[in-house]
């Protein structure tokens, strides 16, 4: 396994692979890897085959964090990440640095961003207004540097995957976006690098996200007809309010393809929620 930090170095290798017809899969990450990321690496390997190349990018992208967010304290452990990538079968770990990715940004020398204007508006976009501009920009740059034929994203960030897929469609990137199943802890909590911020008490309470999903799914499946979204929003808000230190940011019910809000919730509707625990914000989502 190779580690590459240079942007021209990565792009040169990618062009070389392309000339030789090598299939390339990309798993974009911000590091501090867990089993969820590793399942994406294995998925990428299965998609490109033994003769293909799997690239894992590790880059804590500053443009997707608002000034008030956790950029400086975002967890990092590159040594461990490199070992995990090697064990999971990655061929290259791409570790660009800010000075190269956004050269000259602080002095106005970097001024190009990619903005998706519809799917990125609600939910995460409403709570974090500059977030998706940063995500689409860095993902577009990674696509141009790594030239993958397939890129694998996790279903936990359903809206992110939908926004990236729309960008790929709208800007004609010649690649396929694959969304892989969320990996969960035994008690149901979706794996996330941010889980490490939780105190033991918050960690115990954090199961409220997956529990809310399960309870709503059960209610929707038991109902003969659809359930009004407002009723389910109240149910989730009441459930979260019972958990010490938990504060609901949003819960949303929507069409999984268009992300349009659902007024009546039925089987197949997507549900997403975000919950604060102190200064840590966790998200989860699933198909009902
Ligand atoms: O999901 C993430 O970890 C990030 O948003 C991504 C896709 C790597 C872009 O920085």
PDB file of C-alpha atoms and ligand atoms in Angstrom:
ATOM      1  CA  UNK A   1       0.000   0.000   0.000  1.00  0.00           C
ATOM      2  CA  UNK A   2       1.243   3.468  -0.960  1.00  0.00           C
ATOM      3  CA  UNK A   3       0.637   6.762   0.773  1.00  0.00           C
ATOM      4  CA  UNK A   4       0.478   9.776  -1.546  1.00  0.00           C
ATOM      5  CA  UNK A   5       0.118  13.357  -0.342  1.00  0.00           C
ATOM      6  CA  UNK A   6       1.039  15.244  -3.490  1.00  0.00           C
ATOM      7  CA  UNK A   7      -1.872  16.295  -5.709  1.00  0.00           C
ATOM      8  CA  UNK A   8       0.095  16.035  -8.980  1.00  0.00           C
ATOM      9  CA  UNK A   9       1.493  12.691  -7.752  1.00  0.00           C
ATOM     10  CA  UNK A  10      -2.002  11.305  -7.182  1.00  0.00           C
ATOM     11  CA  UNK A  11      -3.333  12.614 -10.487  1.00  0.00           C
ATOM     12  CA  UNK A  12      -0.350  11.292 -12.439  1.00  0.00           C
ATOM     13  CA  UNK A  13      -0.865   7.793 -11.000  1.00  0.00           C
ATOM     14  CA  UNK A  14      -4.606   8.018 -11.717  1.00  0.00           C
ATOM     15  CA  UNK A  15      -3.940   9.019 -15.344  1.00  0.00           C
ATOM     16  CA  UNK A  16      -1.487   6.171 -15.650  1.00  0.00           C
ATOM     17  CA  UNK A  17      -4.080   3.710 -14.355  1.00  0.00           C
ATOM     18  CA  UNK A  18      -6.652   5.136 -16.734  1.00  0.00           C
ATOM     19  CA  UNK A  19      -4.333   4.709 -19.737  1.00  0.00           C
ATOM     20  CA  UNK A  20      -3.792   1.080 -18.731  1.00  0.00           C
ATOM     21  CA  UNK A  21      -7.515   0.471 -18.264  1.00  0.00           C
ATOM     22  CA  UNK A  22      -7.198  -0.218 -14.525  1.00  0.00           C
ATOM     23  CA  UNK A  23     -10.503   0.043 -12.647  1.00  0.00           C
ATOM     24  CA  UNK A  24     -10.367   2.494  -9.728  1.00  0.00           C
ATOM     25  CA  UNK A  25     -12.630   2.766  -6.675  1.00  0.00           C
ATOM     26  CA  UNK A  26     -12.505   5.739  -4.298  1.00  0.00           C
ATOM     27  CA  UNK A  27     -13.585   5.886  -0.666  1.00  0.00           C
ATOM     28  CA  UNK A  28     -13.491   9.530   0.463  1.00  0.00           C
ATOM     29  CA  UNK A  29     -13.081   9.904   4.247  1.00  0.00           C
ATOM     30  CA  UNK A  30     -12.009  12.403   6.864  1.00  0.00           C
ATOM     31  CA  UNK A  31     -10.029   9.727   8.701  1.00  0.00           C
ATOM     32  CA  UNK A  32     -10.319   8.419  12.247  1.00  0.00           C
ATOM     33  CA  UNK A  33     -11.555   5.302  10.551  1.00  0.00           C
ATOM     34  CA  UNK A  34     -13.984   2.799  12.018  1.00  0.00           C
ATOM     35  CA  UNK A  35     -15.658  -0.369  10.811  1.00  0.00           C
ATOM     36  CA  UNK A  36     -18.162   1.696   8.792  1.00  0.00           C
ATOM     37  CA  UNK A  37     -15.339   3.165   6.659  1.00  0.00           C
ATOM     38  CA  UNK A  38     -13.662  -0.221   6.342  1.00  0.00           C
ATOM     39  CA  UNK A  39     -16.871  -1.742   5.022  1.00  0.00           C
ATOM     40  CA  UNK A  40     -16.770   0.950   2.288  1.00  0.00           C
ATOM     41  CA  UNK A  41     -13.182  -0.032   1.443  1.00  0.00           C
ATOM     42  CA  UNK A  42     -14.227  -3.682   1.136  1.00  0.00           C
ATOM     43  CA  UNK A  43     -17.207  -2.670  -0.985  1.00  0.00           C
ATOM     44  CA  UNK A  44     -14.916  -0.665  -3.300  1.00  0.00           C
ATOM     45  CA  UNK A  45     -12.627  -3.693  -3.605  1.00  0.00           C
ATOM     46  CA  UNK A  46     -15.566  -5.945  -4.496  1.00  0.00           C
ATOM     47  CA  UNK A  47     -16.667  -3.409  -7.134  1.00  0.00           C
ATOM     48  CA  UNK A  48     -13.297  -2.991  -8.882  1.00  0.00           C
ATOM     49  CA  UNK A  49     -12.126  -6.580  -8.452  1.00  0.00           C
ATOM     50  CA  UNK A  50      -8.739  -8.018  -7.572  1.00  0.00           C
ATOM     51  CA  UNK A  51      -7.038  -6.323 -10.543  1.00  0.00           C
ATOM     52  CA  UNK A  52      -8.488  -2.915  -9.711  1.00  0.00           C
ATOM     53  CA  UNK A  53      -7.156  -0.219  -7.391  1.00  0.00           C
ATOM     54  CA  UNK A  54      -8.817   1.059  -4.233  1.00  0.00           C
ATOM     55  CA  UNK A  55      -7.934   4.562  -3.083  1.00  0.00           C
ATOM     56  CA  UNK A  56      -8.950   5.828   0.368  1.00  0.00           C
ATOM     57  CA  UNK A  57      -8.661   9.581   0.760  1.00  0.00           C
ATOM     58  CA  UNK A  58      -8.098  10.918   4.261  1.00  0.00           C
ATOM     59  CA  UNK A  59      -8.609  14.643   4.472  1.00  0.00           C
ATOM     60  CA  UNK A  60     -10.367  16.735   7.125  1.00  0.00           C
ATOM     61  CA  UNK A  61     -11.871  19.212   4.717  1.00  0.00           C
ATOM     62  CA  UNK A  62     -11.961  22.706   6.243  1.00  0.00           C
ATOM     63  CA  UNK A  63     -14.531  24.122   3.821  1.00  0.00           C
ATOM     64  CA  UNK A  64     -17.319  21.871   5.083  1.00  0.00           C
ATOM     65  CA  UNK A  65     -16.961  23.104   8.685  1.00  0.00           C
ATOM     66  CA  UNK A  66     -18.492  26.388   9.821  1.00  0.00           C
ATOM     67  CA  UNK A  67     -16.204  28.581  11.972  1.00  0.00           C
ATOM     68  CA  UNK A  68     -18.188  27.496  15.066  1.00  0.00           C
ATOM     69  CA  UNK A  69     -17.808  23.782  14.331  1.00  0.00           C
ATOM     70  CA  UNK A  70     -15.337  21.110  15.419  1.00  0.00           C
ATOM     71  CA  UNK A  71     -12.649  21.401  12.685  1.00  0.00           C
ATOM     72  CA  UNK A  72      -9.678  21.888  15.034  1.00  0.00           C
ATOM     73  CA  UNK A  73     -10.716  19.137  17.415  1.00  0.00           C
ATOM     74  CA  UNK A  74     -11.958  16.686  14.779  1.00  0.00           C
ATOM     75  CA  UNK A  75     -10.350  13.365  15.831  1.00  0.00           C
ATOM     76  CA  UNK A  76      -7.226  12.328  13.913  1.00  0.00           C
ATOM     77  CA  UNK A  77      -4.992   9.259  14.095  1.00  0.00           C
ATOM     78  CA  UNK A  78      -3.208   8.838  10.783  1.00  0.00           C
ATOM     79  CA  UNK A  79      -0.893   6.058  11.921  1.00  0.00           C
ATOM     80  CA  UNK A  80      -3.807   3.884  12.968  1.00  0.00           C
ATOM     81  CA  UNK A  81      -5.790   4.830   9.832  1.00  0.00           C
ATOM     82  CA  UNK A  82      -2.928   3.737   7.577  1.00  0.00           C
ATOM     83  CA  UNK A  83      -2.736   0.386   9.327  1.00  0.00           C
ATOM     84  CA  UNK A  84      -6.499  -0.136   9.055  1.00  0.00           C
ATOM     85  CA  UNK A  85      -6.450   0.780   5.346  1.00  0.00           C
ATOM     86  CA  UNK A  86      -3.634  -1.669   4.682  1.00  0.00           C
ATOM     87  CA  UNK A  87      -5.484  -4.444   6.551  1.00  0.00           C
ATOM     88  CA  UNK A  88      -8.702  -3.677   4.671  1.00  0.00           C
ATOM     89  CA  UNK A  89      -6.912  -4.045   1.323  1.00  0.00           C
ATOM     90  CA  UNK A  90      -6.529  -0.432   0.109  1.00  0.00           C
ATOM     91  CA  UNK A  91      -3.874   0.145  -2.569  1.00  0.00           C
ATOM     92  CA  UNK A  92      -3.352   3.859  -2.003  1.00  0.00           C
ATOM     93  CA  UNK A  93      -4.129   6.214   0.860  1.00  0.00           C
ATOM     94  CA  UNK A  94      -4.326   9.755  -0.456  1.00  0.00           C
ATOM     95  CA  UNK A  95      -3.579  12.324   2.258  1.00  0.00           C
ATOM     96  CA  UNK A  96      -3.601  15.819   0.738  1.00  0.00           C
ATOM     97  CA  UNK A  97      -2.917  18.876   2.894  1.00  0.00           C
ATOM     98  CA  UNK A  98      -4.849  22.162   3.117  1.00  0.00           C
ATOM     99  CA  UNK A  99      -2.025  24.213   1.619  1.00  0.00           C
ATOM    100  CA  UNK A 100      -2.293  22.169  -1.584  1.00  0.00           C
ATOM    101  CA  UNK A 101      -6.033  21.437  -1.707  1.00  0.00           C
ATOM    102  CA  UNK A 102      -6.985  25.086  -1.235  1.00  0.00           C
ATOM    103  CA  UNK A 103      -3.716  26.814  -2.088  1.00  0.00           C
ATOM    104  CA  UNK A 104      -3.989  30.540  -1.402  1.00  0.00           C
ATOM    105  CA  UNK A 105      -7.492  30.351   0.122  1.00  0.00           C
ATOM    106  CA  UNK A 106      -6.715  32.650   3.068  1.00  0.00           C
ATOM    107  CA  UNK A 107      -5.339  35.335   0.732  1.00  0.00           C
ATOM    108  CA  UNK A 108      -8.044  35.123  -1.934  1.00  0.00           C
ATOM    109  CA  UNK A 109      -5.974  32.911  -4.220  1.00  0.00           C
ATOM    110  CA  UNK A 110      -8.556  30.135  -4.176  1.00  0.00           C
ATOM    111  CA  UNK A 111     -12.085  31.051  -5.262  1.00  0.00           C
ATOM    112  CA  UNK A 112     -13.826  28.144  -7.003  1.00  0.00           C
ATOM    113  CA  UNK A 113     -16.602  26.148  -5.307  1.00  0.00           C
ATOM    114  CA  UNK A 114     -19.191  23.622  -6.443  1.00  0.00           C
ATOM    115  CA  UNK A 115     -22.743  24.258  -5.240  1.00  0.00           C
ATOM    116  CA  UNK A 116     -25.731  21.905  -5.514  1.00  0.00           C
ATOM    117  CA  UNK A 117     -28.816  24.055  -5.156  1.00  0.00           C
ATOM    118  CA  UNK A 118     -31.768  21.783  -4.403  1.00  0.00           C
ATOM    119  CA  UNK A 119     -31.099  18.589  -2.476  1.00  0.00           C
ATOM    120  CA  UNK A 120     -28.621  20.350  -0.198  1.00  0.00           C
ATOM    121  CA  UNK A 121     -31.118  22.930   1.112  1.00  0.00           C
ATOM    122  CA  UNK A 122     -33.012  21.078   3.869  1.00  0.00           C
ATOM    123  CA  UNK A 123     -32.001  18.975   6.876  1.00  0.00           C
ATOM    124  CA  UNK A 124     -28.181  19.102   7.198  1.00  0.00           C
ATOM    125  CA  UNK A 125     -28.107  22.056   4.823  1.00  0.00           C
ATOM    126  CA  UNK A 126     -30.601  23.990   6.960  1.00  0.00           C
ATOM    127  CA  UNK A 127     -28.658  23.291  10.162  1.00  0.00           C
ATOM    128  CA  UNK A 128     -25.232  23.756   8.536  1.00  0.00           C
ATOM    129  CA  UNK A 129     -25.715  26.268   5.697  1.00  0.00           C
ATOM    130  CA  UNK A 130     -22.162  26.176   4.281  1.00  0.00           C
ATOM    131  CA  UNK A 131     -21.592  22.455   4.794  1.00  0.00           C
ATOM    132  CA  UNK A 132     -22.607  20.971   1.445  1.00  0.00           C
ATOM    133  CA  UNK A 133     -20.758  23.598  -0.587  1.00  0.00           C
ATOM    134  CA  UNK A 134     -17.613  22.341   1.113  1.00  0.00           C
ATOM    135  CA  UNK A 135     -18.543  18.692   0.592  1.00  0.00           C
ATOM    136  CA  UNK A 136     -19.345  19.019  -3.118  1.00  0.00           C
ATOM    137  CA  UNK A 137     -16.236  21.109  -3.706  1.00  0.00           C
ATOM    138  CA  UNK A 138     -13.837  18.687  -2.045  1.00  0.00           C
ATOM    139  CA  UNK A 139     -15.527  15.612  -3.511  1.00  0.00           C
ATOM    140  CA  UNK A 140     -15.372  17.126  -7.017  1.00  0.00           C
ATOM    141  CA  UNK A 141     -11.660  17.825  -6.477  1.00  0.00           C
ATOM    142  CA  UNK A 142     -11.079  14.265  -5.236  1.00  0.00           C
ATOM    143  CA  UNK A 143     -12.905  12.872  -8.269  1.00  0.00           C
ATOM    144  CA  UNK A 144     -10.624  14.890 -10.579  1.00  0.00           C
ATOM    145  CA  UNK A 145      -7.482  13.863  -8.722  1.00  0.00           C
ATOM    146  CA  UNK A 146      -8.247  10.147  -8.351  1.00  0.00           C
ATOM    147  CA  UNK A 147     -10.365   9.627 -11.508  1.00  0.00           C
ATOM    148  CA  UNK A 148     -12.369   6.730 -10.023  1.00  0.00           C
ATOM    149  CA  UNK A 149     -14.979   4.800 -11.971  1.00  0.00           C
ATOM    150  CA  UNK A 150     -16.831   4.190  -8.726  1.00  0.00           C
ATOM    151  CA  UNK A 151     -16.978   6.120  -5.453  1.00  0.00           C
ATOM    152  CA  UNK A 152     -18.438   4.581  -2.304  1.00  0.00           C
ATOM    153  CA  UNK A 153     -20.303   6.602   0.342  1.00  0.00           C
ATOM    154  CA  UNK A 154     -22.068   5.515   3.533  1.00  0.00           C
ATOM    155  CA  UNK A 155     -25.845   5.453   3.844  1.00  0.00           C
ATOM    156  CA  UNK A 156     -25.672   7.143   7.272  1.00  0.00           C
ATOM    157  CA  UNK A 157     -25.089  10.409   5.393  1.00  0.00           C
ATOM    158  CA  UNK A 158     -27.998   9.793   3.042  1.00  0.00           C
ATOM    159  CA  UNK A 159     -28.412  13.441   2.096  1.00  0.00           C
ATOM    160  CA  UNK A 160     -24.686  13.777   1.393  1.00  0.00           C
ATOM    161  CA  UNK A 161     -24.765  10.740  -0.916  1.00  0.00           C
ATOM    162  CA  UNK A 162     -27.834  12.161  -2.698  1.00  0.00           C
ATOM    163  CA  UNK A 163     -26.191  15.564  -3.156  1.00  0.00           C
ATOM    164  CA  UNK A 164     -22.989  13.969  -4.504  1.00  0.00           C
ATOM    165  CA  UNK A 165     -24.965  11.746  -6.847  1.00  0.00           C
ATOM    166  CA  UNK A 166     -26.833  14.790  -8.192  1.00  0.00           C
ATOM    167  CA  UNK A 167     -23.526  16.643  -8.677  1.00  0.00           C
ATOM    168  CA  UNK A 168     -22.133  13.658 -10.599  1.00  0.00           C
ATOM    169  CA  UNK A 169     -25.225  13.622 -12.806  1.00  0.00           C
ATOM    170  CA  UNK A 170     -25.381  17.385 -13.354  1.00  0.00           C
ATOM    171  CA  UNK A 171     -21.664  17.887 -14.015  1.00  0.00           C
ATOM    172  CA  UNK A 172     -21.235  14.689 -16.068  1.00  0.00           C
ATOM    173  CA  UNK A 173     -18.541  13.106 -13.948  1.00  0.00           C
ATOM    174  CA  UNK A 174     -17.815   9.748 -15.609  1.00  0.00           C
ATOM    175  CA  UNK A 175     -18.301   7.640 -12.485  1.00  0.00           C
ATOM    176  CA  UNK A 176     -20.868   5.797 -10.430  1.00  0.00           C
ATOM    177  CA  UNK A 177     -21.800   6.644  -6.841  1.00  0.00           C
ATOM    178  CA  UNK A 178     -22.495   3.570  -4.706  1.00  0.00           C
ATOM    179  CA  UNK A 179     -24.116   3.872  -1.295  1.00  0.00           C
ATOM    180  CA  UNK A 180     -23.233   1.184   1.270  1.00  0.00           C
ATOM    181  CA  UNK A 181     -25.257   0.093   4.306  1.00  0.00           C
ATOM    182  CA  UNK A 182     -24.663   1.808   7.651  1.00  0.00           C
ATOM    183  CA  UNK A 183     -22.573  -0.219  10.094  1.00  0.00           C
ATOM    184  CA  UNK A 184     -23.854  -0.135  13.663  1.00  0.00           C
ATOM    185  CA  UNK A 185     -22.548  -0.864  17.141  1.00  0.00           C
ATOM    186  CA  UNK A 186     -24.212  -3.881  18.816  1.00  0.00           C
ATOM    187  CA  UNK A 187     -26.683  -1.545  20.598  1.00  0.00           C
ATOM    188  CA  UNK A 188     -27.747   0.077  17.309  1.00  0.00           C
ATOM    189  CA  UNK A 189     -25.726   3.330  17.366  1.00  0.00           C
ATOM    190  CA  UNK A 190     -24.514   4.133  13.853  1.00  0.00           C
ATOM    191  CA  UNK A 191     -20.719   4.157  13.704  1.00  0.00           C
ATOM    192  CA  UNK A 192     -19.300   7.667  13.406  1.00  0.00           C
ATOM    193  CA  UNK A 193     -15.907   9.238  14.062  1.00  0.00           C
ATOM    194  CA  UNK A 194     -17.734  11.755  16.263  1.00  0.00           C
ATOM    195  CA  UNK A 195     -18.964   9.030  18.685  1.00  0.00           C
ATOM    196  CA  UNK A 196     -15.581   9.381  20.392  1.00  0.00           C
ATOM    197  CA  UNK A 197     -16.617  12.815  21.720  1.00  0.00           C
ATOM    198  CA  UNK A 198     -19.478  11.352  23.795  1.00  0.00           C
ATOM    199  CA  UNK A 199     -19.227  11.031  27.563  1.00  0.00           C
ATOM    200  CA  UNK A 200     -20.284   7.598  28.904  1.00  0.00           C
ATOM    201  CA  UNK A 201     -23.695   9.007  29.827  1.00  0.00           C
ATOM    202  CA  UNK A 202     -24.162  10.618  26.392  1.00  0.00           C
ATOM    203  CA  UNK A 203     -22.987   7.402  24.720  1.00  0.00           C
ATOM    204  CA  UNK A 204     -25.691   5.454  26.587  1.00  0.00           C
ATOM    205  CA  UNK A 205     -28.317   8.014  25.554  1.00  0.00           C
ATOM    206  CA  UNK A 206     -27.167   8.094  21.925  1.00  0.00           C
ATOM    207  CA  UNK A 207     -29.071   4.879  21.185  1.00  0.00           C
ATOM    208  CA  UNK A 208     -32.134   7.155  21.020  1.00  0.00           C
ATOM    209  CA  UNK A 209     -31.363   7.811  17.331  1.00  0.00           C
ATOM    210  CA  UNK A 210     -31.541   4.185  16.164  1.00  0.00           C
ATOM    211  CA  UNK A 211     -34.340   3.455  18.647  1.00  0.00           C
ATOM    212  CA  UNK A 212     -36.415   6.298  17.180  1.00  0.00           C
ATOM    213  CA  UNK A 213     -35.888   4.850  13.721  1.00  0.00           C
ATOM    214  CA  UNK A 214     -36.958   1.387  14.841  1.00  0.00           C
ATOM    215  CA  UNK A 215     -40.029   2.651  16.711  1.00  0.00           C
ATOM    216  CA  UNK A 216     -41.192   4.817  13.822  1.00  0.00           C
ATOM    217  CA  UNK A 217     -40.595   1.982  11.361  1.00  0.00           C
ATOM    218  CA  UNK A 218     -42.707  -0.344  13.519  1.00  0.00           C
ATOM    219  CA  UNK A 219     -45.531   2.213  13.768  1.00  0.00           C
ATOM    220  CA  UNK A 220     -45.526   2.890  10.032  1.00  0.00           C
ATOM    221  CA  UNK A 221     -45.494  -0.810   9.185  1.00  0.00           C
ATOM    222  CA  UNK A 222     -48.310  -1.565  11.650  1.00  0.00           C
ATOM    223  CA  UNK A 223     -50.505   1.238  10.303  1.00  0.00           C
ATOM    224  CA  UNK A 224     -52.983   0.240   7.604  1.00  0.00           C
ATOM    225  CA  UNK A 225     -52.707   3.588   5.897  1.00  0.00           C
ATOM    226  CA  UNK A 226     -49.971   6.225   6.055  1.00  0.00           C
ATOM    227  CA  UNK A 227     -49.170   8.077   9.272  1.00  0.00           C
ATOM    228  CA  UNK A 228     -49.134  11.915   9.305  1.00  0.00           C
ATOM    229  CA  UNK A 229     -45.529  13.141   9.436  1.00  0.00           C
ATOM    230  CA  UNK A 230     -46.498  15.606  12.191  1.00  0.00           C
ATOM    231  CA  UNK A 231     -47.562  12.725  14.487  1.00  0.00           C
ATOM    232  CA  UNK A 232     -44.246  10.964  13.962  1.00  0.00           C
ATOM    233  CA  UNK A 233     -42.288  14.183  14.505  1.00  0.00           C
ATOM    234  CA  UNK A 234     -44.021  14.576  17.885  1.00  0.00           C
ATOM    235  CA  UNK A 235     -43.297  10.923  18.759  1.00  0.00           C
ATOM    236  CA  UNK A 236     -39.579  11.335  18.011  1.00  0.00           C
ATOM    237  CA  UNK A 237     -39.364  14.706  19.802  1.00  0.00           C
ATOM    238  CA  UNK A 238     -40.972  13.177  22.923  1.00  0.00           C
ATOM    239  CA  UNK A 239     -38.605  10.194  22.822  1.00  0.00           C
ATOM    240  CA  UNK A 240     -35.517  12.403  22.510  1.00  0.00           C
ATOM    241  CA  UNK A 241     -36.753  14.753  25.260  1.00  0.00           C
ATOM    242  CA  UNK A 242     -36.731  11.828  27.703  1.00  0.00           C
ATOM    243  CA  UNK A 243     -32.990  11.260  27.224  1.00  0.00           C
ATOM    244  CA  UNK A 244     -30.714  13.200  29.502  1.00  0.00           C
ATOM    245  CA  UNK A 245     -28.481  15.725  27.646  1.00  0.00           C
ATOM    246  CA  UNK A 246     -30.132  14.976  24.275  1.00  0.00           C
ATOM    247  CA  UNK A 247     -31.613  17.808  22.186  1.00  0.00           C
ATOM    248  CA  UNK A 248     -33.360  17.167  18.890  1.00  0.00           C
ATOM    249  CA  UNK A 249     -32.001  19.270  16.033  1.00  0.00           C
ATOM    250  CA  UNK A 250     -34.383  17.928  13.388  1.00  0.00           C
ATOM    251  CA  UNK A 251     -36.337  14.897  12.332  1.00  0.00           C
ATOM    252  CA  UNK A 252     -37.464  14.652   8.708  1.00  0.00           C
ATOM    253  CA  UNK A 253     -39.532  12.309   6.578  1.00  0.00           C
ATOM    254  CA  UNK A 254     -38.910  12.443   2.843  1.00  0.00           C
ATOM    255  CA  UNK A 255     -38.750  10.693  -0.495  1.00  0.00           C
ATOM    256  CA  UNK A 256     -35.416   8.810  -0.652  1.00  0.00           C
ATOM    257  CA  UNK A 257     -34.712   9.884  -4.248  1.00  0.00           C
ATOM    258  CA  UNK A 258     -35.948  13.470  -4.451  1.00  0.00           C
ATOM    259  CA  UNK A 259     -35.597  14.285  -0.726  1.00  0.00           C
ATOM    260  CA  UNK A 260     -39.009  16.021  -0.985  1.00  0.00           C
ATOM    261  CA  UNK A 261     -40.720  16.121   2.445  1.00  0.00           C
ATOM    262  CA  UNK A 262     -43.481  13.549   2.986  1.00  0.00           C
ATOM    263  CA  UNK A 263     -46.753  14.795   4.473  1.00  0.00           C
ATOM    264  CA  UNK A 264     -48.006  11.258   5.001  1.00  0.00           C
ATOM    265  CA  UNK A 265     -45.418   8.663   5.887  1.00  0.00           C
ATOM    266  CA  UNK A 266     -45.657   5.173   4.419  1.00  0.00           C
ATOM    267  CA  UNK A 267     -43.364   2.173   3.961  1.00  0.00           C
ATOM    268  CA  UNK A 268     -40.447   3.271   1.792  1.00  0.00           C
ATOM    269  CA  UNK A 269     -40.338   6.847   3.114  1.00  0.00           C
ATOM    270  CA  UNK A 270     -36.872   7.824   4.340  1.00  0.00           C
ATOM    271  CA  UNK A 271     -36.442   9.207   7.864  1.00  0.00           C
ATOM    272  CA  UNK A 272     -33.465  11.258   9.053  1.00  0.00           C
ATOM    273  CA  UNK A 273     -32.721  12.840  12.402  1.00  0.00           C
ATOM    274  CA  UNK A 274     -29.980  14.841  14.075  1.00  0.00           C
ATOM    275  CA  UNK A 275     -29.551  15.030  17.837  1.00  0.00           C
ATOM    276  CA  UNK A 276     -27.214  17.146  19.933  1.00  0.00           C
ATOM    277  CA  UNK A 277     -25.440  15.708  22.979  1.00  0.00           C
ATOM    278  CA  UNK A 278     -23.718  18.691  24.521  1.00  0.00           C
ATOM    279  CA  UNK A 279     -21.513  20.024  21.711  1.00  0.00           C
ATOM    280  CA  UNK A 280     -21.631  16.776  19.724  1.00  0.00           C
ATOM    281  CA  UNK A 281     -24.169  16.377  16.970  1.00  0.00           C
ATOM    282  CA  UNK A 282     -25.046  12.887  15.716  1.00  0.00           C
ATOM    283  CA  UNK A 283     -27.124  11.927  12.700  1.00  0.00           C
ATOM    284  CA  UNK A 284     -28.819   8.770  11.548  1.00  0.00           C
ATOM    285  CA  UNK A 285     -31.366   7.757   8.967  1.00  0.00           C
ATOM    286  CA  UNK A 286     -33.112   4.766   7.461  1.00  0.00           C
ATOM    287  CA  UNK A 287     -35.837   3.528   5.152  1.00  0.00           C
ATOM    288  CA  UNK A 288     -39.205   2.992   6.874  1.00  0.00           C
TER     289      UNK A 288
HETATM  290  O1  LIG B   1     -18.468  11.945   4.822  1.00  0.00           O
HETATM  291  C1  LIG B   1     -17.334  12.457   4.978  1.00  0.00           C
HETATM  292  O2  LIG B   1     -16.493  11.929   5.712  1.00  0.00           O
HETATM  293  C2  LIG B   1     -16.998  13.743   4.250  1.00  0.00           C
HETATM  294  O3  LIG B   1     -18.088  14.580   4.169  1.00  0.00           O
HETATM  295  C3  LIG B   1     -16.369  13.521   2.870  1.00  0.00           C
HETATM  296  C4  LIG B   1     -17.327  12.847   1.919  1.00  0.00           C
HETATM  297  C5  LIG B   1     -15.106  12.670   3.007  1.00  0.00           C
HETATM  298  C6  LIG B   1     -15.965  14.867   2.254  1.00  0.00           C
HETATM  299  O4  LIG B   1     -15.033  15.526   3.035  1.00  0.00           O
END
